[in-house]
CSV table of C-alpha atoms in Angstrom, one decimal:
chain,number,residue,atom,x,y,z
A,1,UNK,CA,10.9,-8.7,10.7
A,2,UNK,CA,9.5,-9.7,7.4
A,3,UNK,CA,11.3,-8.2,4.4
A,4,UNK,CA,10.2,-8.0,0.8
A,5,UNK,CA,13.0,-7.2,-1.7
A,6,UNK,CA,12.0,-5.5,-4.9
A,7,UNK,CA,14.3,-4.8,-7.9
A,8,UNK,CA,15.1,-2.7,-9.7
A,9,UNK,CA,14.4,0.4,-7.7
A,10,UNK,CA,14.2,2.5,-10.9
A,11,UNK,CA,14.3,1.8,-14.6
A,12,UNK,CA,14.2,3.9,-17.7
A,13,UNK,CA,13.2,2.1,-20.9
A,14,UNK,CA,12.3,3.0,-24.5
A,15,UNK,CA,8.7,2.9,-25.7
A,16,UNK,CA,7.9,-0.6,-27.0
A,17,UNK,CA,10.3,-2.5,-24.9
A,18,UNK,CA,9.5,-4.8,-21.9
A,19,UNK,CA,10.5,-4.4,-18.3
A,20,UNK,CA,10.6,-7.1,-15.6
A,21,UNK,CA,10.2,-6.2,-11.9
A,22,UNK,CA,11.1,-8.8,-9.2
A,23,UNK,CA,9.8,-9.2,-5.7
A,24,UNK,CA,11.2,-11.6,-3.3
A,25,UNK,CA,10.2,-12.4,0.3
A,26,UNK,CA,13.5,-12.9,2.1
A,27,UNK,CA,12.6,-14.5,5.4
A,28,UNK,CA,9.1,-15.9,4.9
A,29,UNK,CA,7.0,-17.8,2.3
A,30,UNK,CA,4.5,-15.7,0.4
A,31,UNK,CA,1.8,-17.8,-1.2
A,32,UNK,CA,0.2,-14.5,-2.2
A,33,UNK,CA,1.7,-11.3,-3.4
A,34,UNK,CA,-0.1,-8.1,-4.4
A,35,UNK,CA,1.0,-5.7,-7.2
A,36,UNK,CA,0.1,-2.0,-7.0
A,37,UNK,CA,0.6,1.0,-9.2
A,38,UNK,CA,0.8,4.5,-7.9
A,39,UNK,CA,0.7,7.7,-10.0
A,40,UNK,CA,2.1,10.9,-8.6
A,41,UNK,CA,0.1,12.3,-5.7
A,42,UNK,CA,-2.4,9.5,-6.0
A,43,UNK,CA,-3.0,6.4,-3.8
A,44,UNK,CA,-2.0,2.9,-4.5
A,45,UNK,CA,-4.2,1.1,-6.9
A,46,UNK,CA,-4.3,-2.7,-6.8
A,47,UNK,CA,-3.4,-4.2,-10.2
A,48,UNK,CA,-3.4,-7.9,-9.5
A,49,UNK,CA,-3.1,-10.7,-6.9
A,50,UNK,CA,-0.3,-13.1,-7.6
A,51,UNK,CA,-0.8,-16.7,-6.4
A,52,UNK,CA,2.0,-19.2,-6.2
A,53,UNK,CA,1.6,-21.9,-8.8
A,54,UNK,CA,-1.5,-20.5,-10.4
A,55,UNK,CA,-2.6,-17.7,-12.6
A,56,UNK,CA,-2.8,-14.2,-11.3
A,57,UNK,CA,-6.1,-12.5,-10.6
A,58,UNK,CA,-6.3,-9.1,-12.2
A,59,UNK,CA,-8.4,-6.1,-11.1
A,60,UNK,CA,-11.0,-4.7,-13.5
A,61,UNK,CA,-9.4,-2.5,-16.1
A,62,UNK,CA,-5.9,-4.0,-15.8
A,63,UNK,CA,-4.7,-5.7,-19.0
A,64,UNK,CA,-3.4,-9.1,-18.2
A,65,UNK,CA,-1.6,-9.5,-21.5
A,66,UNK,CA,0.2,-6.2,-20.9
A,67,UNK,CA,1.1,-6.8,-17.3
A,68,UNK,CA,2.4,-10.4,-17.1
A,69,UNK,CA,2.7,-11.8,-13.6
A,70,UNK,CA,4.5,-15.0,-12.7
A,71,UNK,CA,4.7,-16.5,-9.2
A,72,UNK,CA,7.0,-19.4,-9.8
A,73,UNK,CA,7.9,-20.0,-6.2
A,74,UNK,CA,6.8,-19.2,-2.6
A,75,UNK,CA,9.4,-16.5,-2.4
A,76,UNK,CA,9.4,-14.9,-5.9
A,77,UNK,CA,6.9,-13.0,-8.0
A,78,UNK,CA,7.6,-11.0,-11.1
A,79,UNK,CA,5.7,-8.4,-13.0
A,80,UNK,CA,6.6,-7.8,-16.7
A,81,UNK,CA,5.4,-4.7,-18.3
A,82,UNK,CA,5.2,-5.6,-22.0
A,83,UNK,CA,5.4,-3.1,-24.9
A,84,UNK,CA,5.7,-0.3,-22.4
A,85,UNK,CA,4.4,3.2,-23.3
A,86,UNK,CA,4.9,6.5,-21.6
A,87,UNK,CA,1.5,6.3,-19.9
A,88,UNK,CA,2.8,3.2,-18.1
A,89,UNK,CA,5.4,5.4,-16.3
A,90,UNK,CA,4.5,5.0,-12.7
A,91,UNK,CA,5.6,3.7,-9.3
A,92,UNK,CA,5.1,-0.1,-9.0
A,93,UNK,CA,5.0,-1.7,-5.6
A,94,UNK,CA,4.6,-5.3,-4.5
A,95,UNK,CA,3.4,-6.5,-1.1
A,96,UNK,CA,3.0,-9.7,0.8
A,97,UNK,CA,1.9,-10.8,4.3
A,98,UNK,CA,3.8,-13.4,6.3
A,99,UNK,CA,0.6,-14.1,8.2
A,100,UNK,CA,-3.0,-13.8,7.3
A,101,UNK,CA,-3.9,-11.6,10.1
A,102,UNK,CA,-1.1,-9.0,10.2
A,103,UNK,CA,0.2,-6.0,8.3
A,104,UNK,CA,1.4,-6.4,4.8
A,105,UNK,CA,5.1,-5.8,4.0
A,106,UNK,CA,5.8,-3.7,1.0
A,107,UNK,CA,8.7,-3.9,-1.4
A,108,UNK,CA,10.7,-0.7,-1.8
A,109,UNK,CA,9.0,0.1,-5.1
A,110,UNK,CA,10.2,0.5,-8.7
A,111,UNK,CA,10.0,3.8,-10.5
A,112,UNK,CA,9.4,3.1,-14.2
A,113,UNK,CA,9.9,5.8,-16.7
A,114,UNK,CA,9.1,5.0,-20.3
A,115,UNK,CA,10.6,7.5,-22.9
B,1,UNK,CA,-16.3,-2.3,-3.8
B,2,UNK,CA,-15.5,0.3,-1.3
B,3,UNK,CA,-15.2,4.1,-0.8
B,4,UNK,CA,-12.4,5.3,1.4
B,5,UNK,CA,-12.3,9.0,2.2
B,6,UNK,CA,-9.6,10.9,4.1
B,7,UNK,CA,-8.6,14.6,4.0
B,8,UNK,CA,-6.1,15.6,1.4
B,9,UNK,CA,-3.8,17.8,3.5
B,10,UNK,CA,-3.2,18.7,7.1
B,11,UNK,CA,-0.6,21.1,8.6
B,12,UNK,CA,0.5,21.2,12.2
B,13,UNK,CA,3.2,22.6,14.4
B,14,UNK,CA,6.1,20.5,15.8
B,15,UNK,CA,5.1,19.1,19.2
B,16,UNK,CA,1.4,19.3,18.5
B,17,UNK,CA,-1.2,16.6,17.9
B,18,UNK,CA,-2.9,15.8,14.6
B,19,UNK,CA,-5.9,13.5,14.0
B,20,UNK,CA,-6.5,12.1,10.5
B,21,UNK,CA,-10.0,10.8,9.9
B,22,UNK,CA,-10.9,8.0,7.5
B,23,UNK,CA,-14.4,6.9,6.6
B,24,UNK,CA,-15.1,3.9,4.5
B,25,UNK,CA,-17.9,1.8,3.0
B,26,UNK,CA,-17.2,-1.8,2.3
B,27,UNK,CA,-19.1,-5.0,1.7
B,28,UNK,CA,-16.9,-7.4,3.7
B,29,UNK,CA,-14.7,-5.7,6.4
B,30,UNK,CA,-11.7,-7.6,7.6
B,31,UNK,CA,-9.5,-5.0,9.2
B,32,UNK,CA,-8.2,-1.4,8.7
B,33,UNK,CA,-4.6,-0.4,8.4
B,34,UNK,CA,-2.7,2.8,8.6
B,35,UNK,CA,0.5,3.3,6.6
B,36,UNK,CA,3.1,6.1,6.4
B,37,UNK,CA,4.6,6.9,3.1
B,38,UNK,CA,7.4,9.3,2.4
B,39,UNK,CA,7.7,10.6,-1.2
B,40,UNK,CA,9.2,8.1,-3.6
B,41,UNK,CA,9.2,5.3,-1.0
B,42,UNK,CA,7.1,2.3,-0.2
B,43,UNK,CA,4.5,2.5,2.6
B,44,UNK,CA,5.5,1.4,6.1
B,45,UNK,CA,3.0,-0.2,8.5
B,46,UNK,CA,1.8,1.9,11.4
B,47,UNK,CA,-1.3,0.2,12.9
B,48,UNK,CA,-4.0,-2.3,12.5
B,49,UNK,CA,-7.6,-2.4,13.9
B,50,UNK,CA,-10.1,-5.1,13.4
B,51,UNK,CA,-12.2,-4.6,16.6
B,52,UNK,CA,-13.8,-1.4,17.8
B,53,UNK,CA,-11.6,0.7,20.0
B,54,UNK,CA,-8.3,2.4,20.4
B,55,UNK,CA,-4.9,0.8,19.6
B,56,UNK,CA,-2.0,2.7,21.0
B,57,UNK,CA,1.6,2.4,19.9
B,58,UNK,CA,4.0,5.0,21.2
B,59,UNK,CA,3.2,8.4,19.7
B,60,UNK,CA,0.7,6.9,17.2
B,61,UNK,CA,-2.8,5.7,18.1
B,62,UNK,CA,-5.6,4.4,15.9
B,63,UNK,CA,-9.3,4.1,16.6
B,64,UNK,CA,-12.0,2.1,14.8
B,65,UNK,CA,-15.7,2.1,14.9
B,66,UNK,CA,-17.0,-0.6,12.6
B,67,UNK,CA,-20.7,0.4,13.0
B,68,UNK,CA,-19.9,4.0,11.8
B,69,UNK,CA,-17.3,2.9,9.1
B,70,UNK,CA,-14.9,5.3,10.7
B,71,UNK,CA,-11.3,5.3,11.9
B,72,UNK,CA,-8.8,7.9,12.9
B,73,UNK,CA,-5.0,8.0,13.3
B,74,UNK,CA,-3.7,10.2,16.1
B,75,UNK,CA,-0.2,11.5,15.9
B,76,UNK,CA,1.2,13.0,19.1
B,77,UNK,CA,4.2,15.1,19.9
B,78,UNK,CA,4.7,15.7,16.2
B,79,UNK,CA,8.3,15.7,14.9
B,80,UNK,CA,9.6,17.1,11.6
B,81,UNK,CA,10.2,13.6,10.4
B,82,UNK,CA,6.5,12.9,10.7
B,83,UNK,CA,5.9,15.0,7.5
B,84,UNK,CA,4.7,12.4,5.1
B,85,UNK,CA,1.6,10.9,3.5
B,86,UNK,CA,-0.7,8.8,5.7
B,87,UNK,CA,-2.7,6.1,4.0
B,88,UNK,CA,-5.9,4.5,5.3
B,89,UNK,CA,-6.4,1.0,3.9
B,90,UNK,CA,-9.3,-1.4,4.3
B,91,UNK,CA,-9.0,-5.1,4.0
B,92,UNK,CA,-12.0,-7.1,2.8
B,93,UNK,CA,-12.8,-10.7,3.2
B,94,UNK,CA,-10.6,-11.7,0.2
B,95,UNK,CA,-7.6,-10.2,1.9
B,96,UNK,CA,-7.2,-7.5,-0.7
B,97,UNK,CA,-6.2,-4.0,0.6
B,98,UNK,CA,-7.9,-0.9,-0.8
B,99,UNK,CA,-6.3,2.4,-0.1
B,100,UNK,CA,-7.6,5.9,0.4
B,101,UNK,CA,-6.0,8.7,-1.5
B,102,UNK,CA,-3.8,9.6,1.4
B,103,UNK,CA,-3.4,12.6,3.7
B,104,UNK,CA,-0.3,14.7,3.3
B,105,UNK,CA,0.8,16.0,6.8
B,106,UNK,CA,3.2,18.9,6.9
B,107,UNK,CA,4.9,19.6,10.2
B,108,UNK,CA,6.2,23.1,10.7
B,109,UNK,CA,8.7,24.3,13.2
């Protein structure tokens, strides 16, 4: 089945530093990947849609200069949290669909803790 | 935009049946998904409905009524490992998924 690999699974960083999260589709090409954020006991909130070879589309309220998304190839998308602050601590998850009319495959998630 | 509502918590006994309801309002419906999520893990796909009716897959079934903006996920023969959060997600015409807040199901022995 379709697999999306996400790294790192967890990261602790100091306030003010940047963190990069990678998502790779291992056995299919993902022209579009989605990035979500999930706070404890809350649902997944879509942050942005990552399109291969073009700029990401951000949801309302998500700062594009803070959450940098790069989709350089059909199998790799990265999310960089710049100048991280404690309020950015969350569970970040990517997803992609191998086909337009089927379920989305999620990465394993990244637990970010900013101290 | 869309509003997706599902109960916050449900508790059931091992071997029983539980039905999780989901209501939604959306401008451009393009399918409804159910996912299972264990704490600290990514969601895993359970079912997909785009046409009205019931989809059955083993112990799990999902129903959709587009005219009513309503879906349910039915879990039969509950097992302890079914204790998790169940997420209802609606896809719109732009292929974005919007999630409900999730229903935490606790299975008791």
